[in-house]
Amino acid sequence: MIGVAIAGTGFGQKVHIPGFQAHPLTEVVAVYHRDINKAKAIAAANNILYARDTIADIVSIPEVQAVSISTPPFLHYEMAKTVLQAGKHLLLEKPVTLNACEAKELYQLAKDKGAIATVDFEFRFVPGWQLFSELLSADYVGKLRLIRIDWLGSSRADTSRPWNWYSSQDKGGGALGSLGSHAFDYIYWLFGPVRRLNAYLSTAISARVDPASGELKPVDTDDNCLLSLELADGTPCQVTISAVVQASRTHWVEVYGDRGTLVLGSENQKDYIHGFRVWGSQLGKPLTEIEIPNRLMFPQHYTDGRISAFIRVIDQWVKGIESQQQTVPSLQQGVYSQLLMDLSHKSHETTSWVDVPSLDSYLES
């Protein structure tokens, strides 16, 4: 059994703790919260042995071999650095840091310490997405001609939702960070690297009520993102992301090639993991749903679909820890996602196309 500590008790309580407790080879032995009383309450409620209020105390516990961090992004860098310097394995939520320089430093530190570090890019482990990847690899669509991605959600649509870290760019908030980080990873996974990009970011809800003061507080993060990408092979890719719209087609990926078309999509508003279906057509035939084979299906379903996918992320991480071989997705993929986010902000600020270096050249720079 691998002893795991949980840092981050929002998403951590909803997904990380149940995920690790369900996995046969991991045991949650410690929990972190900045308020020690809350840490103790969470530990007691989940039968966790240790409760601590600093990451330094967490990594000093002998039973802790690995740490899973799901705190807000502005806390990731220092926490992850403490974990890796202690020689502990790391699972990190996305966006991994506030900028690519920090992410690259963590990547190098993990490499130097021999720590297995992974990022929770869970779409790589969702059955419909895995089938989609297999069909693309089997050349179902032929030579790529166009990719269109729409990720439209309503999580921030309610104007009465209070101001929090998500409303602050300095704290790593915004739709580009929460959703675009995933999109950049699966674009790289499914279609390869990006050559250049152009981004337009906007804020539809410009102020929210500060729960501390009751006053309106400015929001400086994006809730709409329009991204144009040119892939390394020349394929154009159009990405539309929003966290403030009501849409029936919540998450849709369309791929058009010279031999056929593939579509991956979900209309599930309440669960962004369950509900994905795949359709395909070739040589002028009508678009037809392609059944997802049982071998790719989750062995067990959870009410919160994120747990189902997260357990598969844990499984990959555990295999890496046992074999002492870095697995994918790793911090390397986290660096690339963060780099594309940084360059998107640069593109938006300069209203221009921005060239994207190769991942290898960036890591070596």
Coordinates of C-alpha atoms in Angstrom, one line a residue:
M1 CA 0.0 0.0 0.0
I2 CA 1.2 3.5 -0.9
G3 CA 0.6 6.0 1.9
V4 CA -0.9 9.2 0.4
A5 CA -1.6 12.6 2.0
I6 CA -4.3 14.9 0.6
A7 CA -3.7 18.6 0.3
G8 CA -6.8 20.5 -0.7
T9 CA -10.2 19.7 0.8
G10 CA -12.7 21.1 -1.6
F11 CA -12.2 19.0 -4.7
G12 CA -10.0 16.8 -2.5
Q13 CA -13.0 15.8 -0.3
K14 CA -15.3 15.3 -3.3
V15 CA -12.9 13.3 -5.6
H16 CA -9.4 12.7 -4.3
I17 CA -10.2 11.1 -0.9
P18 CA -12.9 8.7 -2.3
G19 CA -10.7 7.9 -5.3
F20 CA -7.7 7.0 -3.2
Q21 CA -9.8 5.1 -0.7
A22 CA -11.3 3.1 -3.5
H23 CA -8.0 2.2 -5.1
P24 CA -6.7 -1.2 -3.8
L25 CA -3.0 -0.1 -3.6
T26 CA -3.3 3.4 -1.9
E27 CA -4.2 4.4 1.6
V28 CA -5.0 7.9 2.7
V29 CA -3.0 8.4 5.8
A30 CA -2.9 12.2 6.2
V31 CA -4.9 15.3 5.3
Y32 CA -3.8 19.0 5.2
H33 CA -5.9 22.1 5.9
R34 CA -4.5 25.5 6.9
D35 CA -7.0 25.4 9.8
I36 CA -5.9 22.5 12.0
N37 CA -9.4 22.1 13.5
K38 CA -10.9 21.6 10.0
A39 CA -8.1 19.2 9.1
K40 CA -8.9 17.2 12.2
A41 CA -12.6 17.2 11.4
I42 CA -12.0 16.0 7.8
A43 CA -9.6 13.3 9.1
A44 CA -12.1 12.1 11.6
A45 CA -15.0 12.0 9.1
N46 CA -12.9 10.0 6.6
N47 CA -11.0 7.7 9.0
I48 CA -7.7 9.3 8.2
L49 CA -4.9 8.9 10.8
Y50 CA -3.1 12.3 10.6
A51 CA -4.2 15.9 10.3
R52 CA -1.7 18.7 9.8
D53 CA -1.8 22.4 9.0
T54 CA 1.5 22.8 7.1
I55 CA 2.8 20.9 4.1
A56 CA 6.2 20.6 5.8
D57 CA 4.5 18.7 8.6
I58 CA 2.7 16.5 6.1
V59 CA 5.9 15.4 4.3
S60 CA 7.6 14.7 7.6
I61 CA 5.1 11.9 8.4
P62 CA 7.0 8.6 7.8
E63 CA 3.9 6.8 6.4
V64 CA 3.4 9.5 3.7
Q65 CA 5.1 8.3 0.5
A66 CA 3.1 10.5 -1.9
V67 CA 1.1 13.7 -1.8
S68 CA -1.9 14.7 -3.9
I69 CA -2.5 18.4 -4.3
S70 CA -5.8 19.9 -5.2
T71 CA -5.6 23.3 -3.6
P72 CA -6.2 26.5 -5.7
P73 CA -3.5 27.1 -8.4
F74 CA -1.7 29.9 -6.6
L75 CA -0.7 27.5 -3.9
H76 CA 0.6 24.7 -6.1
Y77 CA 4.1 25.8 -6.8
E78 CA 5.3 26.2 -3.2
M79 CA 3.4 23.1 -2.0
A80 CA 4.7 20.9 -4.8
K81 CA 8.2 22.2 -4.3
T82 CA 8.1 21.2 -0.6
V83 CA 6.7 17.7 -1.6
L84 CA 9.4 17.1 -4.2
Q85 CA 12.3 18.4 -2.2
A86 CA 11.3 15.8 0.5
G87 CA 11.6 13.1 -2.1
K88 CA 7.8 12.3 -2.1
H89 CA 5.8 11.4 -5.2
L90 CA 3.4 14.0 -6.4
L91 CA -0.1 14.1 -8.0
L92 CA -1.0 17.6 -9.0
E93 CA -4.2 19.2 -10.1
K94 CA -4.3 21.5 -13.1
P95 CA -3.4 24.2 -13.9
V96 CA -0.2 23.0 -12.4
T97 CA 1.2 26.4 -11.5
L98 CA 0.7 30.1 -12.3
N99 CA 3.2 30.1 -15.2
A100 CA 5.4 27.8 -17.3
C101 CA 8.6 28.8 -15.6
E102 CA 7.3 27.5 -12.2
A103 CA 6.0 24.3 -13.9
K104 CA 9.4 23.7 -15.6
E105 CA 11.2 24.1 -12.3
L106 CA 8.9 21.5 -10.7
Y107 CA 9.4 19.1 -13.7
Q108 CA 13.2 19.4 -13.3
L109 CA 13.0 19.0 -9.5
A110 CA 10.9 15.8 -9.8
K111 CA 13.4 14.5 -12.4
D112 CA 16.4 15.2 -10.1
K113 CA 14.7 13.7 -7.0
G114 CA 13.5 10.6 -8.9
A115 CA 9.9 11.4 -7.9
I116 CA 7.0 10.1 -10.0
A117 CA 4.9 13.2 -10.7
T118 CA 1.6 13.1 -12.5
V119 CA -1.1 15.6 -13.4
D120 CA -4.9 15.0 -13.2
F121 CA -5.6 15.2 -17.0
E122 CA -8.5 12.8 -16.6
F123 CA -9.9 13.0 -20.1
R124 CA -7.1 10.6 -21.2
F125 CA -8.9 8.0 -19.1
V126 CA -12.5 8.4 -20.1
P127 CA -13.9 5.6 -22.2
G128 CA -15.4 7.7 -25.0
W129 CA -12.1 9.7 -25.3
Q130 CA -10.1 6.5 -25.4
L131 CA -12.1 5.1 -28.3
F132 CA -11.8 8.5 -30.1
S133 CA -8.0 8.3 -29.7
E134 CA -7.9 4.7 -31.0
L135 CA -10.0 5.6 -34.1
L136 CA -7.7 8.6 -34.8
S137 CA -4.6 6.4 -34.4
A138 CA -6.2 3.9 -36.8
D139 CA -6.4 6.7 -39.4
Y140 CA -10.2 6.6 -39.5
V141 CA -10.4 10.2 -40.8
G142 CA -7.3 10.1 -42.9
K143 CA -5.3 13.4 -43.3
L144 CA -6.6 16.0 -40.9
R145 CA -8.2 19.1 -42.5
L146 CA -10.0 20.8 -39.6
I147 CA -10.6 20.4 -35.8
R148 CA -13.4 22.2 -34.0
I149 CA -13.7 22.1 -30.2
D150 CA -16.6 23.7 -28.2
W151 CA -16.6 23.5 -24.4
L152 CA -19.5 25.4 -23.1
G153 CA -20.6 25.4 -19.5
S154 CA -22.6 27.4 -17.0
S155 CA -20.6 26.9 -13.8
R156 CA -19.9 30.6 -13.5
A157 CA -23.1 31.9 -15.2
D158 CA -24.9 32.8 -12.0
T159 CA -24.1 36.5 -11.3
S160 CA -24.9 36.0 -7.6
R161 CA -22.0 33.5 -7.3
P162 CA -19.6 35.2 -4.9
W163 CA -16.1 36.4 -5.7
N164 CA -13.3 33.9 -4.9
W165 CA -9.9 32.9 -6.1
Y166 CA -11.4 31.9 -9.5
S167 CA -12.1 35.6 -10.0
S168 CA -8.4 36.6 -9.7
Q169 CA -5.8 36.1 -12.4
D170 CA -3.0 36.4 -9.8
K171 CA -4.5 33.3 -8.1
G172 CA -4.8 31.2 -11.2
G173 CA -8.5 31.6 -11.8
G174 CA -10.4 31.8 -15.0
A175 CA -11.9 29.5 -17.7
L176 CA -8.6 29.2 -19.6
G177 CA -7.0 27.7 -16.5
S178 CA -9.8 25.5 -15.4
L179 CA -10.9 24.2 -18.8
G180 CA -8.3 25.4 -21.3
S181 CA -5.6 23.5 -19.3
H182 CA -7.5 20.3 -20.1
A183 CA -8.1 21.2 -23.7
F184 CA -4.5 22.0 -24.4
D185 CA -3.5 18.6 -22.9
Y186 CA -5.9 16.6 -25.0
I187 CA -5.1 18.5 -28.1
Y188 CA -1.5 17.5 -27.6
W189 CA -2.4 13.9 -26.8
L190 CA -4.8 13.4 -29.7
F191 CA -3.3 15.6 -32.4
G192 CA 0.2 16.6 -31.5
P193 CA 2.0 19.8 -30.8
V194 CA 0.9 23.4 -31.6
R195 CA 3.0 25.6 -34.0
R196 CA 1.3 28.9 -33.2
L197 CA -1.8 30.3 -31.6
N198 CA -4.0 33.3 -31.5
A199 CA -6.2 34.0 -28.4
Y200 CA -9.0 36.4 -27.5
L201 CA -10.1 36.3 -23.8
S202 CA -13.1 38.1 -22.4
T203 CA -14.9 38.6 -19.1
A204 CA -18.7 38.6 -19.3
I205 CA -19.3 39.0 -15.6
S206 CA -17.0 41.8 -14.6
A207 CA -17.8 42.0 -10.8
R208 CA -19.0 39.7 -8.1
V209 CA -19.9 40.2 -4.5
D210 CA -17.0 39.9 -2.1
P211 CA -18.3 37.6 0.8
A212 CA -16.0 39.3 3.3
S213 CA -17.3 42.9 2.6
G214 CA -20.6 42.4 0.9
E215 CA -19.4 44.9 -1.8
L216 CA -18.9 44.3 -5.5
K217 CA -15.3 43.3 -6.3
P218 CA -13.8 43.4 -9.8
V219 CA -13.2 40.2 -11.7
D220 CA -10.1 40.2 -13.8
T221 CA -10.2 36.6 -15.1
D222 CA -11.6 35.3 -18.4
D223 CA -14.9 33.4 -18.6
N224 CA -14.9 33.2 -22.4
C225 CA -11.9 32.1 -24.5
L226 CA -11.7 32.0 -28.3
L227 CA -8.6 30.2 -29.5
S228 CA -7.2 29.6 -33.0
L229 CA -4.4 27.1 -33.2
E230 CA -2.2 25.9 -36.1
L231 CA -0.9 22.5 -35.3
A232 CA 2.7 21.4 -36.1
D233 CA 1.3 19.5 -39.1
G234 CA -0.5 22.6 -40.4
T235 CA -4.0 21.5 -39.3
P236 CA -6.2 24.4 -38.2
C237 CA -7.9 24.0 -34.8
Q238 CA -10.7 26.3 -33.5
V239 CA -11.5 26.2 -29.8
T240 CA -14.3 28.0 -28.0
I241 CA -14.5 27.8 -24.2
S242 CA -17.1 29.4 -21.9
A243 CA -18.0 29.0 -18.3
V244 CA -21.0 31.4 -18.4
V245 CA -23.4 30.0 -21.0
Q246 CA -26.4 27.7 -21.0
A247 CA -25.8 25.2 -23.8
S248 CA -27.1 21.7 -24.7
R249 CA -23.9 20.7 -26.5
T250 CA -21.6 21.1 -23.5
H251 CA -18.4 19.5 -24.8
W252 CA -17.9 18.7 -28.4
V253 CA -14.9 17.7 -30.5
E254 CA -15.3 17.5 -34.3
V255 CA -12.5 16.2 -36.5
Y256 CA -12.7 16.4 -40.3
G257 CA -10.2 14.6 -42.6
D258 CA -10.0 13.6 -46.3
R259 CA -11.4 10.1 -45.6
G260 CA -13.9 10.7 -42.8
T261 CA -15.3 12.6 -39.8
L262 CA -15.2 11.8 -36.1
V263 CA -17.3 13.5 -33.5
L264 CA -17.0 13.2 -29.7
G265 CA -19.6 14.9 -27.5
S266 CA -21.5 15.0 -24.3
E267 CA -24.8 16.8 -23.4
N268 CA -24.4 15.9 -19.7
Q269 CA -24.6 19.3 -17.9
K270 CA -24.1 17.9 -14.4
D271 CA -21.2 15.6 -15.0
Y272 CA -18.4 16.4 -17.4
I273 CA -17.0 12.8 -17.4
H274 CA -20.0 10.6 -17.9
G275 CA -22.1 10.9 -21.1
F276 CA -19.5 11.1 -23.9
R277 CA -20.5 9.4 -27.1
V278 CA -18.7 8.9 -30.4
W279 CA -20.0 9.2 -33.9
G280 CA -18.2 8.6 -37.2
S281 CA -18.7 8.6 -41.0
Q282 CA -16.5 7.8 -44.0
L283 CA -16.7 8.4 -47.7
G284 CA -20.0 10.3 -47.7
K285 CA -21.9 7.9 -45.5
P286 CA -24.2 9.3 -42.7
L287 CA -22.8 10.1 -39.3
T288 CA -23.4 7.0 -37.1
E289 CA -22.8 6.4 -33.4
I290 CA -19.9 4.0 -32.7
E291 CA -20.4 1.9 -29.7
I292 CA -17.8 2.1 -26.9
P293 CA -16.4 -1.4 -26.3
N294 CA -16.7 -2.9 -22.9
R295 CA -12.9 -3.2 -22.5
L296 CA -12.8 0.6 -22.2
M297 CA -15.7 1.1 -19.9
F298 CA -15.3 2.1 -16.2
P299 CA -15.4 -1.1 -14.1
Q300 CA -17.4 0.8 -11.5
H301 CA -19.6 3.9 -11.7
Y302 CA -19.7 6.7 -9.1
T303 CA -22.4 9.3 -8.8
D304 CA -19.6 11.9 -9.4
G305 CA -18.1 10.7 -12.6
R306 CA -14.8 12.5 -11.8
I307 CA -14.1 9.8 -9.3
S308 CA -14.3 7.1 -12.0
A309 CA -11.7 8.8 -14.2
F310 CA -9.5 9.9 -11.2
I311 CA -9.1 6.3 -10.1
R312 CA -7.6 5.5 -13.5
V313 CA -5.2 8.5 -13.1
I314 CA -4.2 7.0 -9.7
D315 CA -3.7 3.6 -11.3
Q316 CA -1.3 5.1 -13.8
W317 CA 0.5 6.9 -11.0
V318 CA 0.8 3.8 -8.8
K319 CA 2.3 1.8 -11.8
G320 CA 4.9 4.5 -12.2
I321 CA 5.7 4.5 -8.4
E322 CA 6.0 0.7 -8.3
S323 CA 8.2 0.5 -11.5
Q324 CA 10.0 3.8 -10.8
Q325 CA 9.3 4.8 -14.4
Q326 CA 7.7 8.1 -15.2
T327 CA 4.3 7.6 -16.8
V328 CA 2.0 9.8 -18.9
P329 CA 0.5 12.3 -18.1
S330 CA 3.4 13.7 -16.1
L331 CA 4.6 17.1 -15.2
Q332 CA 6.1 17.2 -18.7
Q333 CA 2.6 17.4 -20.1
G334 CA 1.7 19.9 -17.4
V335 CA 4.5 22.2 -18.5
Y336 CA 3.2 22.1 -22.1
S337 CA -0.4 22.9 -21.1
Q338 CA 0.9 25.8 -18.9
L339 CA 3.1 27.1 -21.7
L340 CA 0.2 27.2 -24.1
M341 CA -1.9 29.1 -21.5
D342 CA 0.9 31.6 -20.9
L343 CA 1.2 32.2 -24.7
S344 CA -2.5 32.6 -25.0
H345 CA -2.4 35.4 -22.5
K346 CA 0.5 36.9 -24.4
S347 CA -1.4 36.6 -27.7
H348 CA -4.5 38.3 -26.1
E349 CA -2.4 41.1 -24.7
T350 CA -0.6 41.8 -28.0
T351 CA -3.6 41.0 -30.3
S352 CA -1.3 38.9 -32.4
W353 CA -0.4 35.3 -33.4
V354 CA 2.3 33.8 -31.1
D355 CA 4.8 31.1 -32.1
V356 CA 4.9 28.0 -29.8
P357 CA 8.3 26.4 -29.2
S358 CA 8.6 22.6 -29.1
L359 CA 8.3 21.1 -25.7
D360 CA 11.8 19.6 -25.8
S361 CA 13.4 23.0 -26.7
Y362 CA 11.4 24.8 -24.0
L363 CA 12.4 22.2 -21.3
E364 CA 16.1 22.6 -22.4
S365 CA 16.0 26.4 -22.5

